[in-house]
Amino acid sequence: MDLESRLDLIREVGEEIITGEDLRQLLQTKKTPIAYDGFEPSGKIHIAQGILRAINVNKMTKAGCKFKMWVADWHAWANNKMGGDLAKIQKAGEYMVEVWKATGMDMGKVEVLWASDVMGKREYWEKVMKIAINSTLNRTIRCSQIMGRKENELLQTSQIFYPCMQAADIFQLEIDIAQLGMDQRKVNVFARELAPKLGFAKPVAVHHHMLLGLTQINTAASGIDRAIEMKMSKSKPESAIFMTDSREEVERKIKKAFCPEKTVQDNPILDYCRNIVFEKFKSLEIERPEKFGGNVAYNSYAELESDFAAGKLHPMDLKNATALKINELLEPVRKHFEKNPKAKKLLQEVNAVEK
């Protein structure tokens, strides 16, 4: 694949790239750059963490990157996830890996690494200390957004140290491209600022889109803060479609979803069509009675959006078609967790903890 084709693929992943010129130079000088995405295991995962993550990782590996999936179990522990029980957190991490296997992530090109495997290494904590020494408390607290926290929120000491750990991850893993969500932007910028001072290469940041939640959110926030407030969240189950939801649950949630007629902005159903459906399928078929226009097939997202904005496509017809496609994508995952004994047990354990 030539340089421009590789750049185009990575641009499809990155809603924001810091910086485009740095990315071009990296691909010109390194045949197989190392990219990574880190995640906290904290219970069942939704389609943004499952299907969308697999789509993005596959594009990065197709563009020639070696991809490292960083199971940030100690980070979840520091962030007090799952009651601060590390054993339960690690079970959730194993479950997430099983989801990716079933959802089409090209695991042959992905290396799964666990934070707990490096936490006993002095060299890792030396990096954490160097980062902490070269930053202020206020600067670190400004990164608390990466944990799903707010700057004015009362933080535990472990959470205050968390951004230093996440920046150290990038240097410890020798990452060239930090490929995380837009909500992780602040820590990637933090790492880029510190890298030259600490003698590390400055990582390129490729921030992917955060899938909208299904419920309407009225917010005065703007920019990244707005996107974070409106994203799909497991803490708000009705806003999210989980990777092991039943067909009926998917249909129910999408039927109730915010999808105002003729409205494109902040419309989660259109967001799923753009970022998931048309990434996985060549067309979206709408089935409806002749008196409402009859069946129609859309071969691109642009066509779909145009008709919806013009009022030629009713929200309920769009919802029904979207639910069918999402269910088609989730079916292999459901079967994997029904038939694979290891996966089935992991899901049962994760469900038991969440209850």
mmCIF file of C-alpha atoms in Angstrom:
data_model
loop_
_atom_site.group_PDB
_atom_site.id
_atom_site.type_symbol
_atom_site.label_atom_id
_atom_site.label_comp_id
_atom_site.label_asym_id
_atom_site.label_seq_id
_atom_site.Cartn_x
_atom_site.Cartn_y
_atom_site.Cartn_z
ATOM 1 C CA MET A 1 0.000 0.000 0.000
ATOM 2 C CA ASP A 2 1.400 3.397 -0.964
ATOM 3 C CA LEU A 3 1.867 6.262 1.477
ATOM 4 C CA GLU A 4 -1.245 8.211 0.501
ATOM 5 C CA SER A 5 -3.470 5.143 0.795
ATOM 6 C CA ARG A 6 -2.089 4.423 4.278
ATOM 7 C CA LEU A 7 -2.661 8.038 5.292
ATOM 8 C CA ASP A 8 -6.221 7.947 3.964
ATOM 9 C CA LEU A 9 -7.034 4.852 6.019
ATOM 10 C CA ILE A 10 -5.706 6.389 9.224
ATOM 11 C CA ARG A 11 -7.570 9.633 8.471
ATOM 12 C CA GLU A 12 -10.763 7.575 8.327
ATOM 13 C CA VAL A 13 -10.066 6.523 11.917
ATOM 14 C CA GLY A 14 -9.003 9.913 13.241
ATOM 15 C CA GLU A 15 -11.650 12.532 13.845
ATOM 16 C CA GLU A 16 -8.590 14.505 14.942
ATOM 17 C CA ILE A 17 -4.907 13.838 14.231
ATOM 18 C CA ILE A 18 -2.133 15.594 16.147
ATOM 19 C CA THR A 19 -0.485 16.289 13.849
ATOM 20 C CA GLY A 20 -1.081 15.333 10.225
ATOM 21 C CA GLU A 21 2.445 16.319 9.295
ATOM 22 C CA ASP A 22 3.912 14.231 12.129
ATOM 23 C CA LEU A 23 1.887 11.245 10.918
ATOM 24 C CA ARG A 24 3.136 11.649 7.352
ATOM 25 C CA GLN A 25 6.737 11.858 8.515
ATOM 26 C CA LEU A 26 6.277 8.781 10.732
ATOM 27 C CA LEU A 27 4.913 6.660 7.873
ATOM 28 C CA GLN A 28 7.710 7.854 5.588
ATOM 29 C CA THR A 29 10.415 6.851 8.054
ATOM 30 C CA LYS A 30 8.972 3.750 9.751
ATOM 31 C CA LYS A 31 7.569 0.809 7.826
ATOM 32 C CA THR A 32 5.645 -0.693 10.765
ATOM 33 C CA PRO A 33 4.788 1.953 13.367
ATOM 34 C CA ILE A 34 3.388 0.809 16.688
ATOM 35 C CA ALA A 35 -0.127 1.984 17.542
ATOM 36 C CA TYR A 36 -2.074 1.290 20.699
ATOM 37 C CA ASP A 37 -5.411 1.686 22.402
ATOM 38 C CA GLY A 38 -5.755 1.268 26.139
ATOM 39 C CA PHE A 39 -8.942 0.445 28.014
ATOM 40 C CA GLU A 40 -10.172 -0.077 31.528
ATOM 41 C CA PRO A 41 -11.966 -3.398 32.032
ATOM 42 C CA SER A 42 -15.092 -2.452 33.942
ATOM 43 C CA GLY A 43 -17.976 -4.755 33.078
ATOM 44 C CA LYS A 44 -19.923 -5.384 29.888
ATOM 45 C CA ILE A 45 -18.863 -3.400 26.841
ATOM 46 C CA HIS A 46 -21.032 -1.630 24.304
ATOM 47 C CA ILE A 47 -20.810 -1.370 20.525
ATOM 48 C CA ALA A 48 -18.533 1.670 20.643
ATOM 49 C CA GLN A 49 -15.960 -0.392 22.563
ATOM 50 C CA GLY A 50 -16.678 -3.524 20.537
ATOM 51 C CA ILE A 51 -17.728 -3.055 16.908
ATOM 52 C CA LEU A 52 -16.366 0.474 16.421
ATOM 53 C CA ARG A 53 -13.072 -0.395 18.119
ATOM 54 C CA ALA A 54 -12.659 -3.437 15.840
ATOM 55 C CA ILE A 55 -13.342 -1.310 12.752
ATOM 56 C CA ASN A 56 -10.705 1.229 13.796
ATOM 57 C CA VAL A 57 -8.064 -1.333 14.781
ATOM 58 C CA ASN A 58 -8.499 -3.201 11.502
ATOM 59 C CA LYS A 59 -7.984 0.002 9.536
ATOM 60 C CA MET A 60 -4.825 0.783 11.491
ATOM 61 C CA THR A 61 -3.359 -2.683 10.910
ATOM 62 C CA LYS A 62 -4.342 -2.566 7.228
ATOM 63 C CA ALA A 63 -2.424 0.716 7.037
ATOM 64 C CA GLY A 64 0.665 -1.196 8.179
ATOM 65 C CA CYS A 65 0.641 -0.565 11.927
ATOM 66 C CA LYS A 66 1.450 -3.115 14.575
ATOM 67 C CA PHE A 67 -1.331 -2.717 17.127
ATOM 68 C CA LYS A 68 -1.076 -3.179 20.884
ATOM 69 C CA MET A 69 -4.246 -3.528 22.930
ATOM 70 C CA TRP A 70 -3.386 -2.412 26.444
ATOM 71 C CA VAL A 71 -5.548 -4.017 29.119
ATOM 72 C CA ALA A 72 -5.271 -1.307 31.755
ATOM 73 C CA ASP A 73 -6.285 -3.419 34.737
ATOM 74 C CA TRP A 74 -4.200 -1.491 37.255
ATOM 75 C CA HIS A 75 -5.578 1.763 35.875
ATOM 76 C CA ALA A 76 -9.132 0.498 36.411
ATOM 77 C CA TRP A 77 -8.077 -0.440 39.942
ATOM 78 C CA ALA A 78 -6.669 3.060 40.499
ATOM 79 C CA ASN A 79 -9.937 4.495 39.142
ATOM 80 C CA ASN A 80 -11.930 2.369 41.614
ATOM 81 C CA LYS A 81 -13.765 0.418 38.929
ATOM 82 C CA MET A 82 -15.711 -2.706 39.925
ATOM 83 C CA GLY A 83 -15.431 -1.748 43.577
ATOM 84 C CA GLY A 84 -11.638 -1.653 43.357
ATOM 85 C CA ASP A 85 -11.470 -5.462 43.094
ATOM 86 C CA LEU A 86 -8.498 -6.266 40.833
ATOM 87 C CA ALA A 87 -9.487 -9.921 40.343
ATOM 88 C CA LYS A 88 -12.924 -8.912 39.055
ATOM 89 C CA ILE A 89 -11.376 -6.242 36.843
ATOM 90 C CA GLN A 90 -9.093 -8.841 35.279
ATOM 91 C CA LYS A 91 -12.039 -11.166 34.576
ATOM 92 C CA ALA A 92 -13.715 -8.265 32.789
ATOM 93 C CA GLY A 93 -10.544 -7.779 30.750
ATOM 94 C CA GLU A 94 -10.561 -11.421 29.646
ATOM 95 C CA TYR A 95 -14.224 -11.042 28.686
ATOM 96 C CA MET A 96 -13.449 -7.976 26.526
ATOM 97 C CA VAL A 97 -10.780 -9.883 24.614
ATOM 98 C CA GLU A 98 -13.328 -12.624 23.908
ATOM 99 C CA VAL A 99 -15.708 -9.997 22.522
ATOM 100 C CA TRP A 100 -13.097 -8.710 20.079
ATOM 101 C CA LYS A 101 -12.315 -12.207 18.877
ATOM 102 C CA ALA A 102 -15.984 -12.671 17.996
ATOM 103 C CA THR A 103 -16.608 -9.253 16.491
ATOM 104 C CA GLY A 104 -14.088 -9.401 13.668
ATOM 105 C CA MET A 105 -10.987 -7.711 15.061
ATOM 106 C CA ASP A 106 -7.976 -9.134 13.209
ATOM 107 C CA MET A 107 -6.319 -10.597 16.315
ATOM 108 C CA GLY A 108 -3.494 -12.039 14.206
ATOM 109 C CA LYS A 109 -2.181 -8.471 13.876
ATOM 110 C CA VAL A 110 -2.939 -7.411 17.442
ATOM 111 C CA GLU A 111 -0.843 -7.965 20.559
ATOM 112 C CA VAL A 112 -2.829 -8.032 23.797
ATOM 113 C CA LEU A 113 -0.810 -6.747 26.757
ATOM 114 C CA TRP A 114 -1.760 -6.432 30.419
ATOM 115 C CA ALA A 115 -0.703 -3.475 32.551
ATOM 116 C CA SER A 116 -0.286 -5.790 35.541
ATOM 117 C CA ASP A 117 2.532 -7.586 33.697
ATOM 118 C CA VAL A 118 4.705 -4.455 33.738
ATOM 119 C CA MET A 119 3.688 -2.999 37.085
ATOM 120 C CA GLY A 120 6.502 -4.839 38.860
ATOM 121 C CA LYS A 121 9.158 -3.290 36.605
ATOM 122 C CA ARG A 122 11.279 -0.523 38.073
ATOM 123 C CA GLU A 123 11.753 1.078 34.644
ATOM 124 C CA TYR A 124 7.986 1.674 34.344
ATOM 125 C CA TRP A 125 7.751 3.444 37.695
ATOM 126 C CA GLU A 126 10.861 5.481 36.882
ATOM 127 C CA LYS A 127 8.966 6.830 33.868
ATOM 128 C CA VAL A 128 5.930 7.570 36.034
ATOM 129 C CA MET A 129 8.129 9.442 38.513
ATOM 130 C CA LYS A 130 9.883 11.459 35.804
ATOM 131 C CA ILE A 131 6.507 12.483 34.386
ATOM 132 C CA ALA A 132 5.221 13.427 37.846
ATOM 133 C CA ILE A 133 8.332 15.452 38.647
ATOM 134 C CA ASN A 134 8.043 17.352 35.376
ATOM 135 C CA SER A 135 4.363 18.268 35.742
ATOM 136 C CA THR A 136 2.223 20.142 38.227
ATOM 137 C CA LEU A 137 -0.746 18.882 40.206
ATOM 138 C CA ASN A 138 -3.036 21.294 38.362
ATOM 139 C CA ARG A 139 -1.793 20.016 34.986
ATOM 140 C CA THR A 140 -2.461 16.407 35.976
ATOM 141 C CA ILE A 141 -5.905 17.148 37.376
ATOM 142 C CA ARG A 142 -6.821 18.815 34.068
ATOM 143 C CA CYS A 143 -6.387 15.343 32.542
ATOM 144 C CA SER A 144 -8.968 13.767 34.869
ATOM 145 C CA GLN A 145 -11.439 13.797 31.978
ATOM 146 C CA ILE A 146 -9.687 10.671 30.663
ATOM 147 C CA MET A 147 -11.055 8.699 33.624
ATOM 148 C CA GLY A 148 -14.610 9.924 33.128
ATOM 149 C CA ARG A 149 -14.080 12.414 35.952
ATOM 150 C CA LYS A 150 -14.403 16.199 36.155
ATOM 151 C CA GLU A 151 -11.698 18.622 37.253
ATOM 152 C CA ASN A 152 -13.810 19.858 40.184
ATOM 153 C CA GLU A 153 -14.676 16.330 41.311
ATOM 154 C CA LEU A 154 -13.250 15.009 44.573
ATOM 155 C CA LEU A 155 -10.548 12.578 43.464
ATOM 156 C CA GLN A 156 -8.834 9.760 45.292
ATOM 157 C CA THR A 157 -5.031 9.950 45.380
ATOM 158 C CA SER A 158 -4.802 6.995 42.986
ATOM 159 C CA GLN A 159 -6.903 8.912 40.458
ATOM 160 C CA ILE A 160 -4.657 11.956 40.690
ATOM 161 C CA PHE A 161 -1.690 9.745 39.770
ATOM 162 C CA TYR A 162 -3.562 8.057 36.914
ATOM 163 C CA PRO A 163 -2.614 10.529 34.104
ATOM 164 C CA CYS A 164 1.074 10.058 34.897
ATOM 165 C CA MET A 165 0.589 6.304 34.545
ATOM 166 C CA GLN A 166 -1.233 6.617 31.232
ATOM 167 C CA ALA A 167 1.458 8.893 29.801
ATOM 168 C CA ALA A 168 4.088 6.412 31.027
ATOM 169 C CA ASP A 169 2.247 3.615 29.183
ATOM 170 C CA ILE A 170 2.958 5.360 25.879
ATOM 171 C CA PHE A 171 6.676 5.583 26.595
ATOM 172 C CA GLN A 172 6.960 2.110 28.146
ATOM 173 C CA LEU A 173 5.288 0.447 25.154
ATOM 174 C CA GLU A 174 7.346 2.568 22.718
ATOM 175 C CA ILE A 175 4.204 3.786 21.010
ATOM 176 C CA ASP A 176 4.369 5.764 17.774
ATOM 177 C CA ILE A 177 0.616 6.361 17.450
ATOM 178 C CA ALA A 178 -1.736 6.781 20.409
ATOM 179 C CA GLN A 179 -5.033 5.726 18.807
ATOM 180 C CA LEU A 180 -7.666 6.421 21.441
ATOM 181 C CA GLY A 181 -11.005 8.203 21.657
ATOM 182 C CA MET A 182 -11.456 11.959 21.670
ATOM 183 C CA ASP A 183 -12.068 11.747 25.428
ATOM 184 C CA GLN A 184 -8.394 10.751 25.865
ATOM 185 C CA ARG A 185 -7.092 13.820 24.055
ATOM 186 C CA LYS A 186 -5.781 15.656 27.120
ATOM 187 C CA VAL A 187 -3.402 12.905 28.228
ATOM 188 C CA ASN A 188 -2.066 12.378 24.702
ATOM 189 C CA VAL A 189 -1.282 16.094 24.466
ATOM 190 C CA PHE A 190 0.272 15.817 27.944
ATOM 191 C CA ALA A 191 2.535 12.987 26.715
ATOM 192 C CA ARG A 192 3.474 14.917 23.561
ATOM 193 C CA GLU A 193 4.453 17.944 25.644
ATOM 194 C CA LEU A 194 6.627 15.914 27.995
ATOM 195 C CA ALA A 195 8.254 13.565 25.469
ATOM 196 C CA PRO A 196 11.109 15.820 24.257
ATOM 197 C CA LYS A 197 11.978 16.886 27.799
ATOM 198 C CA LEU A 198 12.186 13.255 28.940
ATOM 199 C CA GLY A 199 14.077 12.006 25.903
ATOM 200 C CA PHE A 200 11.221 10.088 24.247
ATOM 201 C CA ALA A 201 9.823 10.306 20.746
ATOM 202 C CA LYS A 202 6.717 12.470 20.528
ATOM 203 C CA PRO A 203 3.721 10.187 19.798
ATOM 204 C CA VAL A 204 1.256 10.994 17.047
ATOM 205 C CA ALA A 205 -2.285 11.180 18.431
ATOM 206 C CA VAL A 206 -5.110 9.740 16.331
ATOM 207 C CA HIS A 207 -8.384 10.356 18.154
ATOM 208 C CA HIS A 208 -11.418 8.454 16.967
ATOM 209 C CA HIS A 209 -15.056 9.541 17.057
ATOM 210 C CA MET A 210 -17.113 8.755 20.154
ATOM 211 C CA LEU A 211 -20.405 7.117 19.292
ATOM 212 C CA LEU A 212 -23.457 9.037 20.512
ATOM 213 C CA GLY A 213 -25.667 7.691 23.258
ATOM 214 C CA LEU A 214 -29.230 6.745 22.341
ATOM 215 C CA THR A 215 -30.907 9.162 24.742
ATOM 216 C CA GLN A 216 -31.335 12.888 24.235
ATOM 217 C CA ILE A 217 -28.883 15.017 26.191
ATOM 218 C CA ASN A 218 -29.468 18.724 26.697
ATOM 219 C CA THR A 219 -26.100 20.310 27.342
ATOM 220 C CA ALA A 220 -24.580 23.751 27.152
ATOM 221 C CA ALA A 221 -21.107 22.254 26.734
ATOM 222 C CA SER A 222 -19.233 22.620 23.469
ATOM 223 C CA GLY A 223 -16.409 20.900 21.626
ATOM 224 C CA ILE A 224 -14.895 17.822 23.234
ATOM 225 C CA ASP A 225 -16.777 18.376 26.512
ATOM 226 C CA ARG A 226 -20.062 18.206 24.597
ATOM 227 C CA ALA A 227 -19.006 15.024 22.781
ATOM 228 C CA ILE A 228 -18.066 13.377 26.087
ATOM 229 C CA GLU A 229 -21.399 14.243 27.704
ATOM 230 C CA MET A 230 -23.312 12.891 24.700
ATOM 231 C CA LYS A 231 -21.354 9.673 24.146
ATOM 232 C CA MET A 232 -22.668 6.168 24.712
ATOM 233 C CA SER A 233 -22.041 5.237 28.343
ATOM 234 C CA LYS A 234 -22.287 1.964 30.235
ATOM 235 C CA SER A 235 -23.203 3.975 33.348
ATOM 236 C CA LYS A 236 -26.422 4.872 31.495
ATOM 237 C CA PRO A 237 -27.565 1.464 30.184
ATOM 238 C CA GLU A 238 -30.464 2.847 28.130
ATOM 239 C CA SER A 239 -28.003 5.032 26.211
ATOM 240 C CA ALA A 240 -25.952 2.034 25.120
ATOM 241 C CA ILE A 241 -26.263 -1.131 23.066
ATOM 242 C CA PHE A 242 -24.116 -3.807 24.682
ATOM 243 C CA MET A 243 -22.284 -6.452 22.692
ATOM 244 C CA THR A 244 -24.285 -9.288 24.249
ATOM 245 C CA ASP A 245 -27.700 -7.588 24.253
ATOM 246 C CA SER A 246 -30.482 -9.806 22.913
ATOM 247 C CA ARG A 247 -32.209 -9.040 19.608
ATOM 248 C CA GLU A 248 -35.227 -7.850 21.574
ATOM 249 C CA GLU A 249 -33.131 -5.515 23.742
ATOM 250 C CA VAL A 250 -31.502 -3.972 20.670
ATOM 251 C CA GLU A 251 -34.868 -3.436 18.994
ATOM 252 C CA ARG A 252 -36.367 -1.937 22.166
ATOM 253 C CA LYS A 253 -33.498 0.488 22.768
ATOM 254 C CA ILE A 254 -33.360 1.661 19.157
ATOM 255 C CA LYS A 255 -37.145 2.042 18.999
ATOM 256 C CA LYS A 256 -36.981 4.406 22.005
ATOM 257 C CA ALA A 257 -33.872 6.248 20.758
ATOM 258 C CA PHE A 258 -33.707 9.967 20.136
ATOM 259 C CA CYS A 259 -34.160 10.419 16.384
ATOM 260 C CA PRO A 260 -36.118 13.588 15.550
ATOM 261 C CA GLU A 261 -37.574 13.826 12.065
ATOM 262 C CA LYS A 262 -35.429 15.700 9.499
ATOM 263 C CA THR A 263 -32.733 16.343 12.140
ATOM 264 C CA VAL A 264 -29.193 15.268 11.336
ATOM 265 C CA GLN A 265 -27.155 16.899 14.105
ATOM 266 C CA ASP A 266 -26.740 14.873 17.312
ATOM 267 C CA ASN A 267 -28.903 12.078 15.899
ATOM 268 C CA PRO A 268 -27.577 8.769 17.318
ATOM 269 C CA ILE A 269 -29.283 6.539 14.738
ATOM 270 C CA LEU A 270 -27.655 8.412 11.864
ATOM 271 C CA ASP A 271 -24.399 8.327 13.844
ATOM 272 C CA TYR A 272 -24.573 4.515 13.974
ATOM 273 C CA CYS A 273 -25.350 4.356 10.266
ATOM 274 C CA ARG A 274 -22.366 6.532 9.366
ATOM 275 C CA ASN A 275 -19.811 4.977 11.707
ATOM 276 C CA ILE A 276 -20.923 1.339 11.886
ATOM 277 C CA VAL A 277 -23.537 0.280 9.320
ATOM 278 C CA PHE A 278 -21.861 1.727 6.220
ATOM 279 C CA GLU A 279 -18.461 0.602 7.506
ATOM 280 C CA LYS A 280 -19.650 -3.016 7.598
ATOM 281 C CA PHE A 281 -22.299 -3.180 4.855
ATOM 282 C CA LYS A 282 -22.433 -1.923 1.273
ATOM 283 C CA SER A 283 -26.040 -0.762 1.603
ATOM 284 C CA LEU A 284 -28.895 -0.201 4.032
ATOM 285 C CA GLU A 285 -32.263 -1.556 2.940
ATOM 286 C CA ILE A 286 -35.453 0.096 4.148
ATOM 287 C CA GLU A 287 -38.598 -2.007 4.082
ATOM 288 C CA ARG A 288 -41.880 -0.101 4.162
ATOM 289 C CA PRO A 289 -45.402 -0.271 2.644
ATOM 290 C CA GLU A 290 -46.002 1.155 -0.827
ATOM 291 C CA LYS A 291 -48.212 3.885 0.608
ATOM 292 C CA PHE A 292 -45.149 5.205 2.489
ATOM 293 C CA GLY A 293 -42.861 5.054 -0.555
ATOM 294 C CA GLY A 294 -42.117 1.336 -0.777
ATOM 295 C CA ASN A 295 -38.780 -0.362 -0.225
ATOM 296 C CA VAL A 296 -35.593 1.587 -0.877
ATOM 297 C CA ALA A 297 -31.877 0.761 -0.633
ATOM 298 C CA TYR A 298 -29.213 3.329 0.211
ATOM 299 C CA ASN A 299 -25.749 2.624 -1.147
ATOM 300 C CA SER A 300 -23.985 5.400 0.755
ATOM 301 C CA TYR A 301 -24.396 7.287 3.983
ATOM 302 C CA ALA A 302 -24.593 10.588 2.081
ATOM 303 C CA GLU A 303 -27.714 9.389 0.220
ATOM 304 C CA LEU A 304 -29.310 8.240 3.464
ATOM 305 C CA GLU A 305 -28.617 11.498 5.283
ATOM 306 C CA SER A 306 -29.922 13.576 2.369
ATOM 307 C CA ASP A 307 -33.259 11.745 2.255
ATOM 308 C CA PHE A 308 -33.658 11.831 6.027
ATOM 309 C CA ALA A 309 -32.951 15.575 6.195
ATOM 310 C CA ALA A 310 -35.507 16.146 3.420
ATOM 311 C CA GLY A 311 -38.186 14.188 5.262
ATOM 312 C CA LYS A 312 -38.262 11.406 2.664
ATOM 313 C CA LEU A 313 -37.323 8.801 5.265
ATOM 314 C CA HIS A 314 -39.312 8.435 8.489
ATOM 315 C CA PRO A 315 -37.400 7.939 11.767
ATOM 316 C CA MET A 316 -39.175 4.677 12.573
ATOM 317 C CA ASP A 317 -38.315 3.167 9.182
ATOM 318 C CA LEU A 318 -34.683 4.177 9.735
ATOM 319 C CA LYS A 319 -34.717 2.719 13.246
ATOM 320 C CA ASN A 320 -36.130 -0.620 12.100
ATOM 321 C CA ALA A 321 -33.496 -0.988 9.378
ATOM 322 C CA THR A 322 -30.662 0.046 11.706
ATOM 323 C CA ALA A 323 -31.750 -2.437 14.381
ATOM 324 C CA LEU A 324 -31.645 -5.248 11.804
ATOM 325 C CA LYS A 325 -28.065 -4.396 10.821
ATOM 326 C CA ILE A 326 -26.831 -3.981 14.393
ATOM 327 C CA ASN A 327 -28.390 -7.321 15.316
ATOM 328 C CA GLU A 328 -26.700 -8.951 12.331
ATOM 329 C CA LEU A 329 -23.339 -7.682 13.580
ATOM 330 C CA LEU A 330 -24.006 -8.814 17.150
ATOM 331 C CA GLU A 331 -25.195 -12.315 16.261
ATOM 332 C CA PRO A 332 -21.667 -13.871 16.011
ATOM 333 C CA VAL A 333 -20.854 -12.404 19.436
ATOM 334 C CA ARG A 334 -24.020 -13.825 20.993
ATOM 335 C CA LYS A 335 -23.257 -17.244 19.527
ATOM 336 C CA HIS A 336 -19.659 -17.112 20.755
ATOM 337 C CA PHE A 337 -20.815 -16.453 24.322
ATOM 338 C CA GLU A 338 -23.469 -19.150 24.093
ATOM 339 C CA LYS A 339 -21.291 -21.930 22.655
ATOM 340 C CA ASN A 340 -17.757 -21.234 23.906
ATOM 341 C CA PRO A 341 -17.495 -22.532 27.509
ATOM 342 C CA LYS A 342 -14.735 -20.097 28.526
ATOM 343 C CA ALA A 343 -16.516 -17.086 27.065
ATOM 344 C CA LYS A 344 -19.848 -18.154 28.559
ATOM 345 C CA LYS A 345 -18.362 -18.435 32.053
ATOM 346 C CA LEU A 346 -16.628 -15.042 31.760
ATOM 347 C CA LEU A 347 -19.884 -13.341 30.745
ATOM 348 C CA GLN A 348 -21.707 -14.954 33.676
ATOM 349 C CA GLU A 349 -19.024 -13.716 36.079
ATOM 350 C CA VAL A 350 -19.112 -10.176 34.669
ATOM 351 C CA ASN A 351 -22.913 -10.093 34.801
ATOM 352 C CA ALA A 352 -22.863 -11.310 38.401
ATOM 353 C CA VAL A 353 -20.519 -8.499 39.442
ATOM 354 C CA GLU A 354 -22.629 -5.837 37.691
ATOM 355 C CA LYS A 355 -25.750 -6.995 39.520
#
